[in-house]
Amino acid sequence: MSISQELYPSQDDLLYEEELLRNPFSLKLWWRYLIARSESPFKKRFVIYERALKALPGSYKLWHAYLRERLDLVRNIPITHTQYDTLNNTFERALVTMHKMPRIWIMYLQTLTEQKLVMRARRTFDRALCALPVTQHDRIWEPYLVFVSQQGIPIETSLRVYRRYLKYDPSHIEDFIEFLVNSSLWQEAAERLASVLNDDRFYSIKGKTKHRLWLELCDLLTRHANEVSGLNVDAIIRGGIRKFTDEVGRLWTSLAEYYIRRGLHEKARDVFEEGMCTVITVRDFSVIFDSYTQFEESMLAYKMEEIDLSDDEEEEAEQENDVQEGDEEDIRFKEKSWEDDFEKKILDGFWLNEKNDIDLRLARLDYLMDRRPELANSVLLRQNPHNVEQWHRRVKLFDGNPAKQILSYTEAVRTIDPMKAVGKPHTLWVAFAKLYEQHDDLVNARVIFDKAVQVNYKTVDNLASIWCEWAEMELRHQNFRGALELMRRATAEPSVEVKRKVAADGNEPVQMKLHKSLRLWTFYVDLEESLGTLESTRAVYERILDLRIATPQIIINYAYFLEEHKYFEDAFKVYERGVKIFKYPHVKDIWVTYLSKFVKRYGKAKLERARELFENAVETTPADQVKPLYLQYAKLEEDYGLAKRAMKVYDQATKAVPNSEKLSMYEIYIARAAEIFGVPRTREIYEQAIESGLPDKDVKTMCLKYAELEKSLGEIDRARGIYVFASQFADPRSDPEFWNKWHEFEVQHGNEDTFREMLRIKRSVSASYSQTHFILPEYLMQKDQTVNLDDAKDKLKEAGVPEDEMAALERQLAPAVNNSVAKDRKVGFVSAGVESQSDKGIKTSGNHEDIELPDESDSDDDDKIEIAQKDVPDAVFGDLIRKRDETENNGEVDGANDTKLGALERIKRMKRN
């Protein structure tokens, strides 16, 4: 066969050929040759590859490049082409020397997999595993598993391969299980999954938890119940129920579904019932109940469809019988008809053989729905069997069924531990006894109460409630003597021997403390008052006092009881005992009742004794609660004693009550004094009230009332003086009412001078309340005792405190003062006026509008202060212009007249002088 001319070396190839002739075993020369002919046809490159591999058969680089080009050549041609056979032969020739190279094996195996050569590929995979070391088997198993998972691979082949793989790497059993599930091999999948769950050392490489694997196994077993055998499904799922408590409802439904698929419907119902009776969460119960109802509904629907089909078949059969009537019976059916007749004869009338059992299924479904509240309540009780409220709800579910109610109460009192109970366990005993009482069975009701009082409750009050309910039941049935006897029995103190036994045991029951139960004694004393004698009732009250369990209300009730029976002195003795036993605030009601009863009883007869009682009462009473007692005391003196003593009591009351109540107390004091001694007598009280330290607001109120009094008496000057005094407590900006009243007063009773004085005082007070007249910060005075007033004002100005024009003018006119003068000056308060001091240091009030200006002789270096002047129109000053002219003409410029001029006018005069 002639060789194509293209395959011969060309002129360009001679250089490479000559080098190869000199050194044919150089891989570098062959590789340069191949690179240089990368654009040549594959046939030519094929010749070069073959020549190179013949010279270097162990070169992995040449074989890999050769095989890659072979693979690219057949990539776009069908797998039936002959080129694939050539490719496979090339791979086989390569593996003669490259059988330790996994990359060559993988390329060959992938090629065989694409060619769908199942037998050859499987054998090649096996050859690769035999040829390569174990450390490189994982590179072969990966494509091997992909190969056996393809469609068309025999299941048995895949199973054997996977089993061999698990021997190599058992951790990938989840992949095998997944393959079994995908291949519908349910039996082996279930067995493998069960073995995984039983292996405590198993670790999921896919991150699945044991819980998830359990659920997968349950789903597998229940959905394919007929295909899986050899496993104890019931035991497996019940083991999961015990182990995984958060999915109990789902596991119970899975077990029931398993029996449903097996056709064991009654067993499935038993599983549903067992699940509902054992779960402890409402969520699990809802899952099981919903599945149960769905199962019953589906069974009912299926039965109804079946009956409809059977009816249609019977009609068709009747029609066929009508058509074949008169024909001879077929001999082949004689034996079968005989068996049918025998079955009908034996099972006829047996209710389990009834095919039309729709009514039974409907009744079963209705019964299930009716039981839902009871079953849900059982779930809650399983969560906490000591929940009293849930037991009461359970009993209410059986209204109209006393037998079940009795059974529920019996179960409740047996189950609940009073020490662990949530709620009041004694209410169950009471309700249990009342159930018998409602059905007129008092004997059993008393038995229930008798058992109830023997239970060791958590608190004494629970036991006392049982005794009280028992006694009330006896009272409702007119057994008064029995009720009293019960109370005597309940309040009896345990004997010394019993106490000694209990002390030896170390666990003291509540029955040992019952004789000190206030609730029991209160009920007992009410019974004695209603049914007993005077002596027995007093004995009960005295016993309560001896046990030191009395309350203020019991003291008052005891005294009332004695008063009803005309034992007044004994009643007062009870009050005395009460005020000695209790302290404030509990004794308040006893004092008020005691004093009112004593005064009402004796009045003037025992006035001194009553006074002593009131004195004792007000001495022990706190200030915030003493006012009613003082008023009661004063009322006693007004009615039966001396008016002078009454005024003294009012005076004491004004000093004893807190500041918040002093104003109202003084108002009462003044009103009573005016009524008894007349209006002029109240002046002393007003003055006392004003000087007694009342809050500023109350002082202002009192001054207004005092001024109204003086005005009504015609004392205008006294009223004006009171207004002047009260003005220091009224800010014109926030309290215009006071100044309006003073304004009306001056309009009615004053003149121009008094009105002007009122306006001057108003300005002065307004200035004292303004923000420019501040109190210097205390910390500033402590920081530097030598700081003067000007420095302090500068600091406050820097802090953002505004300064009015008058203060600025004063600072411009005032010269620098010595440190000693600043030191002697009162800095803690800046008044509206100026405080002058004598040489001895005695402070005297100066003119409030006078501006303190230094004398010209204080400093030799002082220059005259030049102030820019601007004439003020005369209309601004009004009548002041006329008075100023008169004063200038007469030359009467003195300190008294200066006080009536403003600061600006005085500065003008100083300038002119």
mmCIF file of C-alpha atoms in Angstrom, residues 424-738:
data_model
loop_
_atom_site.group_PDB
_atom_site.id
_atom_site.type_symbol
_atom_site.label_atom_id
_atom_site.label_comp_id
_atom_site.label_asym_id
_atom_site.label_seq_id
_atom_site.Cartn_x
_atom_site.Cartn_y
_atom_site.Cartn_z
ATOM 1 C CA LYS A 424 -56.068 25.537 95.691
ATOM 2 C CA PRO A 425 -56.423 21.788 96.163
ATOM 3 C CA HIS A 426 -59.041 22.129 98.891
ATOM 4 C CA THR A 427 -61.542 23.413 96.312
ATOM 5 C CA LEU A 428 -61.621 19.929 94.770
ATOM 6 C CA TRP A 429 -62.664 18.391 98.087
ATOM 7 C CA VAL A 430 -65.298 21.082 98.598
ATOM 8 C CA ALA A 431 -66.707 20.634 95.094
ATOM 9 C CA PHE A 432 -66.648 16.840 95.584
ATOM 10 C CA ALA A 433 -68.690 17.118 98.781
ATOM 11 C CA LYS A 434 -71.105 19.624 97.206
ATOM 12 C CA LEU A 435 -71.742 17.148 94.393
ATOM 13 C CA TYR A 436 -73.051 14.655 96.926
ATOM 14 C CA GLU A 437 -74.954 17.416 98.673
ATOM 15 C CA GLN A 438 -76.699 18.415 95.433
ATOM 16 C CA HIS A 439 -77.932 14.848 95.149
ATOM 17 C CA ASP A 440 -79.118 14.803 98.804
ATOM 18 C CA ASP A 441 -76.444 12.351 99.923
ATOM 19 C CA LEU A 442 -75.282 14.092 103.107
ATOM 20 C CA VAL A 443 -73.747 10.950 104.551
ATOM 21 C CA ASN A 444 -71.203 10.653 101.750
ATOM 22 C CA ALA A 445 -70.701 14.431 101.761
ATOM 23 C CA ARG A 446 -69.705 14.256 105.431
ATOM 24 C CA VAL A 447 -67.384 11.345 104.637
ATOM 25 C CA ILE A 448 -65.700 13.445 101.955
ATOM 26 C CA PHE A 449 -65.282 16.393 104.336
ATOM 27 C CA ASP A 450 -63.956 14.107 107.054
ATOM 28 C CA LYS A 451 -61.296 12.778 104.668
ATOM 29 C CA ALA A 452 -60.533 16.271 103.417
ATOM 30 C CA VAL A 453 -59.674 17.656 106.871
ATOM 31 C CA GLN A 454 -57.094 14.897 107.324
ATOM 32 C CA VAL A 455 -55.052 15.940 104.274
ATOM 33 C CA ASN A 456 -51.815 17.816 104.904
ATOM 34 C CA TYR A 457 -52.278 21.044 102.919
ATOM 35 C CA LYS A 458 -49.657 23.604 102.106
ATOM 36 C CA THR A 459 -51.291 26.407 104.127
ATOM 37 C CA VAL A 460 -53.533 26.553 107.165
ATOM 38 C CA ASP A 461 -56.039 28.701 105.286
ATOM 39 C CA ASN A 462 -56.833 25.798 102.934
ATOM 40 C CA LEU A 463 -57.656 23.525 105.852
ATOM 41 C CA ALA A 464 -59.688 26.242 107.554
ATOM 42 C CA SER A 465 -61.709 26.685 104.364
ATOM 43 C CA ILE A 466 -62.611 22.980 104.442
ATOM 44 C CA TRP A 467 -63.914 23.263 108.020
ATOM 45 C CA CYS A 468 -65.892 26.410 107.196
ATOM 46 C CA GLU A 469 -67.483 24.804 104.138
ATOM 47 C CA TRP A 470 -68.388 21.762 106.197
ATOM 48 C CA ALA A 471 -70.051 23.918 108.823
ATOM 49 C CA GLU A 472 -71.904 25.929 106.162
ATOM 50 C CA MET A 473 -73.255 22.697 104.710
ATOM 51 C CA GLU A 474 -74.578 21.738 108.145
ATOM 52 C CA LEU A 475 -76.160 25.157 108.495
ATOM 53 C CA ARG A 476 -77.860 24.864 105.110
ATOM 54 C CA HIS A 477 -79.523 21.681 106.367
ATOM 55 C CA GLN A 478 -80.575 23.181 109.719
ATOM 56 C CA ASN A 479 -78.038 21.200 111.733
ATOM 57 C CA PHE A 480 -76.989 24.114 113.960
ATOM 58 C CA ARG A 481 -75.729 22.049 116.834
ATOM 59 C CA GLY A 482 -73.600 19.976 114.471
ATOM 60 C CA ALA A 483 -72.082 23.152 112.988
ATOM 61 C CA LEU A 484 -71.136 24.449 116.439
ATOM 62 C CA GLU A 485 -69.676 21.117 117.372
ATOM 63 C CA LEU A 486 -67.589 21.123 114.182
ATOM 64 C CA MET A 487 -66.212 24.558 115.017
ATOM 65 C CA ARG A 488 -65.343 23.486 118.564
ATOM 66 C CA ARG A 489 -63.613 20.442 117.158
ATOM 67 C CA ALA A 490 -61.708 22.484 114.597
ATOM 68 C CA THR A 491 -60.532 25.159 117.063
ATOM 69 C CA ALA A 492 -59.480 22.723 119.767
ATOM 70 C CA GLU A 493 -55.797 22.973 120.563
ATOM 71 C CA PRO A 494 -53.810 19.742 120.094
ATOM 72 C CA SER A 495 -52.839 17.964 123.274
ATOM 73 C CA VAL A 496 -49.320 17.958 124.657
ATOM 74 C CA GLU A 497 -48.870 14.323 123.727
ATOM 75 C CA VAL A 498 -49.780 14.983 120.114
ATOM 76 C CA LYS A 499 -47.394 17.932 119.996
ATOM 77 C CA ARG A 500 -44.630 15.762 121.391
ATOM 78 C CA LYS A 501 -45.173 13.103 118.703
ATOM 79 C CA VAL A 502 -45.199 15.652 115.935
ATOM 80 C CA ALA A 503 -42.027 17.257 117.273
ATOM 81 C CA ALA A 504 -40.369 13.837 117.285
ATOM 82 C CA ASP A 505 -41.331 13.255 113.631
ATOM 83 C CA GLY A 506 -39.962 16.646 112.617
ATOM 84 C CA ASN A 507 -42.666 17.274 109.997
ATOM 85 C CA GLU A 508 -45.373 19.476 111.447
ATOM 86 C CA PRO A 509 -48.685 19.223 109.540
ATOM 87 C CA VAL A 510 -51.032 22.154 109.136
ATOM 88 C CA GLN A 511 -53.502 20.515 111.510
ATOM 89 C CA MET A 512 -51.176 21.527 114.365
ATOM 90 C CA LYS A 513 -51.592 25.204 113.460
ATOM 91 C CA LEU A 514 -55.317 25.115 112.761
ATOM 92 C CA HIS A 515 -56.319 26.336 116.229
ATOM 93 C CA LYS A 516 -54.679 29.700 115.407
ATOM 94 C CA SER A 517 -56.484 30.240 112.112
ATOM 95 C CA LEU A 518 -58.145 33.650 112.146
ATOM 96 C CA ARG A 519 -60.592 32.678 109.435
ATOM 97 C CA LEU A 520 -61.788 29.710 111.474
ATOM 98 C CA TRP A 521 -62.180 31.739 114.666
ATOM 99 C CA THR A 522 -64.024 34.509 112.815
ATOM 100 C CA PHE A 523 -66.517 32.010 111.449
ATOM 101 C CA TYR A 524 -66.806 30.381 114.848
ATOM 102 C CA VAL A 525 -67.523 33.644 116.631
ATOM 103 C CA ASP A 526 -70.181 34.536 114.033
ATOM 104 C CA LEU A 527 -71.843 31.196 114.730
ATOM 105 C CA GLU A 528 -71.709 31.766 118.466
ATOM 106 C CA GLU A 529 -73.232 35.225 118.145
ATOM 107 C CA SER A 530 -76.057 33.812 116.061
ATOM 108 C CA LEU A 531 -76.648 30.461 117.781
ATOM 109 C CA GLY A 532 -74.771 30.464 121.088
ATOM 110 C CA THR A 533 -75.198 32.173 124.447
ATOM 111 C CA LEU A 534 -73.617 35.331 125.798
ATOM 112 C CA GLU A 535 -71.134 33.393 127.915
ATOM 113 C CA SER A 536 -70.060 31.080 125.072
ATOM 114 C CA THR A 537 -69.605 33.999 122.687
ATOM 115 C CA ARG A 538 -67.545 35.934 125.217
ATOM 116 C CA ALA A 539 -65.473 32.850 125.821
ATOM 117 C CA VAL A 540 -64.723 32.603 122.102
ATOM 118 C CA TYR A 541 -63.747 36.282 121.917
ATOM 119 C CA GLU A 542 -61.524 35.938 124.956
ATOM 120 C CA ARG A 543 -59.893 32.873 123.451
ATOM 121 C CA ILE A 544 -59.115 34.856 120.318
ATOM 122 C CA LEU A 545 -57.495 37.568 122.390
ATOM 123 C CA ASP A 546 -55.524 35.022 124.390
ATOM 124 C CA LEU A 547 -54.185 33.447 121.197
ATOM 125 C CA ARG A 548 -53.070 36.934 120.051
ATOM 126 C CA ILE A 549 -54.691 36.543 116.640
ATOM 127 C CA ALA A 550 -57.254 39.319 117.029
ATOM 128 C CA THR A 551 -57.629 42.085 114.465
ATOM 129 C CA PRO A 552 -58.938 45.632 114.989
ATOM 130 C CA GLN A 553 -62.228 44.571 113.439
ATOM 131 C CA ILE A 554 -62.589 41.714 115.953
ATOM 132 C CA ILE A 555 -61.981 44.179 118.813
ATOM 133 C CA ILE A 556 -64.693 46.484 117.465
ATOM 134 C CA ASN A 557 -67.087 43.566 116.904
ATOM 135 C CA TYR A 558 -66.485 42.308 120.447
ATOM 136 C CA ALA A 559 -67.225 45.732 121.869
ATOM 137 C CA TYR A 560 -70.363 46.113 119.764
ATOM 138 C CA PHE A 561 -71.519 42.711 120.937
ATOM 139 C CA LEU A 562 -71.088 43.721 124.583
ATOM 140 C CA GLU A 563 -72.855 47.038 123.973
ATOM 141 C CA GLU A 564 -75.813 45.232 122.460
ATOM 142 C CA HIS A 565 -76.105 43.265 125.688
ATOM 143 C CA LYS A 566 -75.727 46.454 127.834
ATOM 144 C CA TYR A 567 -72.223 45.626 129.063
ATOM 145 C CA PHE A 568 -70.844 49.092 128.404
ATOM 146 C CA GLU A 569 -67.958 49.074 130.823
ATOM 147 C CA ASP A 570 -66.837 45.697 129.557
ATOM 148 C CA ALA A 571 -67.012 47.047 126.035
ATOM 149 C CA PHE A 572 -64.799 50.003 127.001
ATOM 150 C CA LYS A 573 -62.352 47.587 128.590
ATOM 151 C CA VAL A 574 -62.194 45.745 125.292
ATOM 152 C CA TYR A 575 -61.408 49.024 123.555
ATOM 153 C CA GLU A 576 -58.662 49.657 126.090
ATOM 154 C CA ARG A 577 -57.149 46.264 125.372
ATOM 155 C CA GLY A 578 -57.344 46.967 121.660
ATOM 156 C CA VAL A 579 -55.486 50.291 121.812
ATOM 157 C CA LYS A 580 -52.762 48.630 123.866
ATOM 158 C CA ILE A 581 -52.372 45.715 121.464
ATOM 159 C CA PHE A 582 -52.265 47.594 118.158
ATOM 160 C CA LYS A 583 -50.219 50.486 116.859
ATOM 161 C CA TYR A 584 -50.886 53.004 114.140
ATOM 162 C CA PRO A 585 -52.300 52.877 111.539
ATOM 163 C CA HIS A 586 -54.278 49.794 112.653
ATOM 164 C CA VAL A 587 -55.468 51.323 115.933
ATOM 165 C CA LYS A 588 -57.011 54.386 114.287
ATOM 166 C CA ASP A 589 -60.484 52.871 113.859
ATOM 167 C CA ILE A 590 -60.441 51.558 117.425
ATOM 168 C CA TRP A 591 -59.658 55.019 118.837
ATOM 169 C CA VAL A 592 -62.278 56.768 116.746
ATOM 170 C CA THR A 593 -64.945 54.207 117.674
ATOM 171 C CA TYR A 594 -63.916 54.125 121.325
ATOM 172 C CA LEU A 595 -63.959 57.890 121.771
ATOM 173 C CA SER A 596 -67.236 58.378 119.925
ATOM 174 C CA LYS A 597 -68.916 55.601 121.886
ATOM 175 C CA PHE A 598 -67.567 56.903 125.219
ATOM 176 C CA VAL A 599 -68.681 60.454 124.578
ATOM 177 C CA LYS A 600 -72.064 59.299 123.379
ATOM 178 C CA ARG A 601 -72.485 57.085 126.442
ATOM 179 C CA TYR A 602 -71.357 59.399 129.251
ATOM 180 C CA GLY A 603 -71.234 62.863 127.736
ATOM 181 C CA LYS A 604 -70.660 65.343 130.569
ATOM 182 C CA ALA A 605 -70.850 62.736 133.313
ATOM 183 C CA LYS A 606 -67.262 61.551 132.937
ATOM 184 C CA LEU A 607 -65.684 64.546 131.287
ATOM 185 C CA GLU A 608 -62.288 64.219 132.953
ATOM 186 C CA ARG A 609 -62.016 60.590 131.902
ATOM 187 C CA ALA A 610 -62.908 61.525 128.376
ATOM 188 C CA ARG A 611 -60.242 64.236 128.392
ATOM 189 C CA GLU A 612 -57.651 61.725 129.512
ATOM 190 C CA LEU A 613 -58.668 59.392 126.719
ATOM 191 C CA PHE A 614 -58.357 62.140 124.141
ATOM 192 C CA GLU A 615 -54.987 63.219 125.509
ATOM 193 C CA ASN A 616 -53.699 59.656 125.289
ATOM 194 C CA ALA A 617 -55.072 59.307 121.798
ATOM 195 C CA VAL A 618 -53.479 62.462 120.389
ATOM 196 C CA GLU A 619 -50.139 61.706 122.051
ATOM 197 C CA THR A 620 -49.787 58.345 120.304
ATOM 198 C CA THR A 621 -51.225 59.372 116.956
ATOM 199 C CA PRO A 622 -48.902 60.402 114.085
ATOM 200 C CA ALA A 623 -49.147 63.980 112.871
ATOM 201 C CA ASP A 624 -50.699 63.078 109.541
ATOM 202 C CA GLN A 625 -53.645 61.310 111.237
ATOM 203 C CA VAL A 626 -54.227 63.361 114.363
ATOM 204 C CA LYS A 627 -56.558 65.999 112.893
ATOM 205 C CA PRO A 628 -59.854 64.015 113.243
ATOM 206 C CA LEU A 629 -59.059 63.257 116.890
ATOM 207 C CA TYR A 630 -58.391 66.907 117.707
ATOM 208 C CA LEU A 631 -61.637 67.939 116.053
ATOM 209 C CA GLN A 632 -63.467 65.285 118.031
ATOM 210 C CA TYR A 633 -61.707 66.475 121.192
ATOM 211 C CA ALA A 634 -62.644 70.105 120.531
ATOM 212 C CA LYS A 635 -66.232 69.113 119.847
ATOM 213 C CA LEU A 636 -66.309 67.419 123.256
ATOM 214 C CA GLU A 637 -65.130 70.594 124.971
ATOM 215 C CA GLU A 638 -67.605 72.749 123.047
ATOM 216 C CA ASP A 639 -70.521 70.475 123.897
ATOM 217 C CA TYR A 640 -69.739 69.517 127.478
ATOM 218 C CA GLY A 641 -66.655 71.464 128.609
ATOM 219 C CA LEU A 642 -65.325 75.015 128.525
ATOM 220 C CA ALA A 643 -64.967 77.176 125.461
ATOM 221 C CA LYS A 644 -61.542 78.267 126.652
ATOM 222 C CA ARG A 645 -60.382 74.644 126.732
ATOM 223 C CA ALA A 646 -61.850 74.151 123.279
ATOM 224 C CA MET A 647 -59.753 77.054 121.977
ATOM 225 C CA LYS A 648 -56.733 75.514 123.659
ATOM 226 C CA VAL A 649 -57.399 72.216 121.886
ATOM 227 C CA TYR A 650 -57.676 74.030 118.560
ATOM 228 C CA ASP A 651 -54.416 75.809 119.300
ATOM 229 C CA GLN A 652 -52.703 72.497 120.061
ATOM 230 C CA ALA A 653 -54.139 71.045 116.860
ATOM 231 C CA THR A 654 -52.660 73.832 114.727
ATOM 232 C CA LYS A 655 -49.227 72.995 116.101
ATOM 233 C CA ALA A 656 -49.594 69.216 115.853
ATOM 234 C CA VAL A 657 -50.892 68.799 112.317
ATOM 235 C CA PRO A 658 -48.435 68.774 109.349
ATOM 236 C CA ASN A 659 -47.847 71.935 107.307
ATOM 237 C CA SER A 660 -50.156 70.768 104.522
ATOM 238 C CA GLU A 661 -53.129 70.755 106.921
ATOM 239 C CA LYS A 662 -52.309 73.806 109.039
ATOM 240 C CA LEU A 663 -54.248 76.214 106.860
ATOM 241 C CA SER A 664 -57.452 74.218 107.060
ATOM 242 C CA MET A 665 -56.934 73.780 110.811
ATOM 243 C CA TYR A 666 -56.471 77.509 111.323
ATOM 244 C CA GLU A 667 -59.605 78.187 109.274
ATOM 245 C CA ILE A 668 -61.587 75.897 111.566
ATOM 246 C CA TYR A 669 -59.949 77.510 114.608
ATOM 247 C CA ILE A 670 -60.818 81.018 113.406
ATOM 248 C CA ALA A 671 -64.377 80.050 112.506
ATOM 249 C CA ARG A 672 -65.029 78.512 115.936
ATOM 250 C CA ALA A 673 -63.362 81.441 117.759
ATOM 251 C CA ALA A 674 -65.437 83.960 115.813
ATOM 252 C CA GLU A 675 -68.622 82.066 116.619
ATOM 253 C CA ILE A 676 -67.847 81.690 120.328
ATOM 254 C CA PHE A 677 -65.865 84.850 121.279
ATOM 255 C CA GLY A 678 -66.596 87.198 118.431
ATOM 256 C CA VAL A 679 -64.702 88.480 115.420
ATOM 257 C CA PRO A 680 -62.139 90.712 117.216
ATOM 258 C CA ARG A 681 -60.791 87.678 119.051
ATOM 259 C CA THR A 682 -59.662 86.203 115.777
ATOM 260 C CA ARG A 683 -56.950 88.860 115.289
ATOM 261 C CA GLU A 684 -54.621 87.024 117.620
ATOM 262 C CA ILE A 685 -55.249 83.790 115.758
ATOM 263 C CA TYR A 686 -54.574 85.436 112.408
ATOM 264 C CA GLU A 687 -51.307 86.886 113.655
ATOM 265 C CA GLN A 688 -50.354 83.565 115.201
ATOM 266 C CA ALA A 689 -51.121 81.784 111.928
ATOM 267 C CA ILE A 690 -49.067 84.243 109.892
ATOM 268 C CA GLU A 691 -46.067 83.866 112.198
ATOM 269 C CA SER A 692 -46.388 80.111 112.726
ATOM 270 C CA GLY A 693 -44.273 79.101 109.771
ATOM 271 C CA LEU A 694 -46.960 78.367 107.205
ATOM 272 C CA PRO A 695 -45.887 77.939 103.589
ATOM 273 C CA ASP A 696 -45.706 81.212 101.659
ATOM 274 C CA LYS A 697 -48.814 80.391 99.690
ATOM 275 C CA ASP A 698 -50.828 79.740 102.830
ATOM 276 C CA VAL A 699 -49.419 82.867 104.537
ATOM 277 C CA LYS A 700 -50.619 84.973 101.621
ATOM 278 C CA THR A 701 -54.067 83.364 101.815
ATOM 279 C CA MET A 702 -54.254 83.972 105.550
ATOM 280 C CA CYS A 703 -53.172 87.606 105.091
ATOM 281 C CA LEU A 704 -55.913 88.185 102.524
ATOM 282 C CA LYS A 705 -58.511 86.861 104.946
ATOM 283 C CA TYR A 706 -57.037 88.942 107.761
ATOM 284 C CA ALA A 707 -57.139 92.034 105.581
ATOM 285 C CA GLU A 708 -60.777 91.381 104.674
ATOM 286 C CA LEU A 709 -61.542 91.102 108.383
ATOM 287 C CA GLU A 710 -59.858 94.405 109.196
ATOM 288 C CA LYS A 711 -61.576 96.078 106.271
ATOM 289 C CA SER A 712 -64.920 94.796 107.483
ATOM 290 C CA LEU A 713 -64.122 96.237 110.927
ATOM 291 C CA GLY A 714 -63.180 99.584 109.424
ATOM 292 C CA GLU A 715 -59.475 99.311 110.241
ATOM 293 C CA ILE A 716 -58.207 100.550 106.869
ATOM 294 C CA ASP A 717 -54.633 101.277 107.983
ATOM 295 C CA ARG A 718 -54.306 97.861 109.596
ATOM 296 C CA ALA A 719 -55.635 96.241 106.435
ATOM 297 C CA ARG A 720 -53.130 98.239 104.341
ATOM 298 C CA GLY A 721 -50.294 97.156 106.605
ATOM 299 C CA ILE A 722 -51.345 93.540 106.158
ATOM 300 C CA TYR A 723 -51.338 94.017 102.381
ATOM 301 C CA VAL A 724 -47.847 95.499 102.576
ATOM 302 C CA PHE A 725 -46.624 92.542 104.620
ATOM 303 C CA ALA A 726 -48.259 89.978 102.328
ATOM 304 C CA SER A 727 -46.874 91.597 99.189
ATOM 305 C CA GLN A 728 -43.494 89.970 99.720
ATOM 306 C CA PHE A 729 -45.122 86.577 99.047
ATOM 307 C CA ALA A 730 -46.910 87.548 95.804
ATOM 308 C CA ASP A 731 -45.082 87.805 92.506
ATOM 309 C CA PRO A 732 -46.968 90.298 90.282
ATOM 310 C CA ARG A 733 -46.278 88.224 87.179
ATOM 311 C CA SER A 734 -47.569 84.906 88.526
ATOM 312 C CA ASP A 735 -50.079 86.099 91.150
ATOM 313 C CA PRO A 736 -52.053 89.020 89.714
ATOM 314 C CA GLU A 737 -55.080 88.170 91.890
ATOM 315 C CA PHE A 738 -53.443 89.509 95.065
#
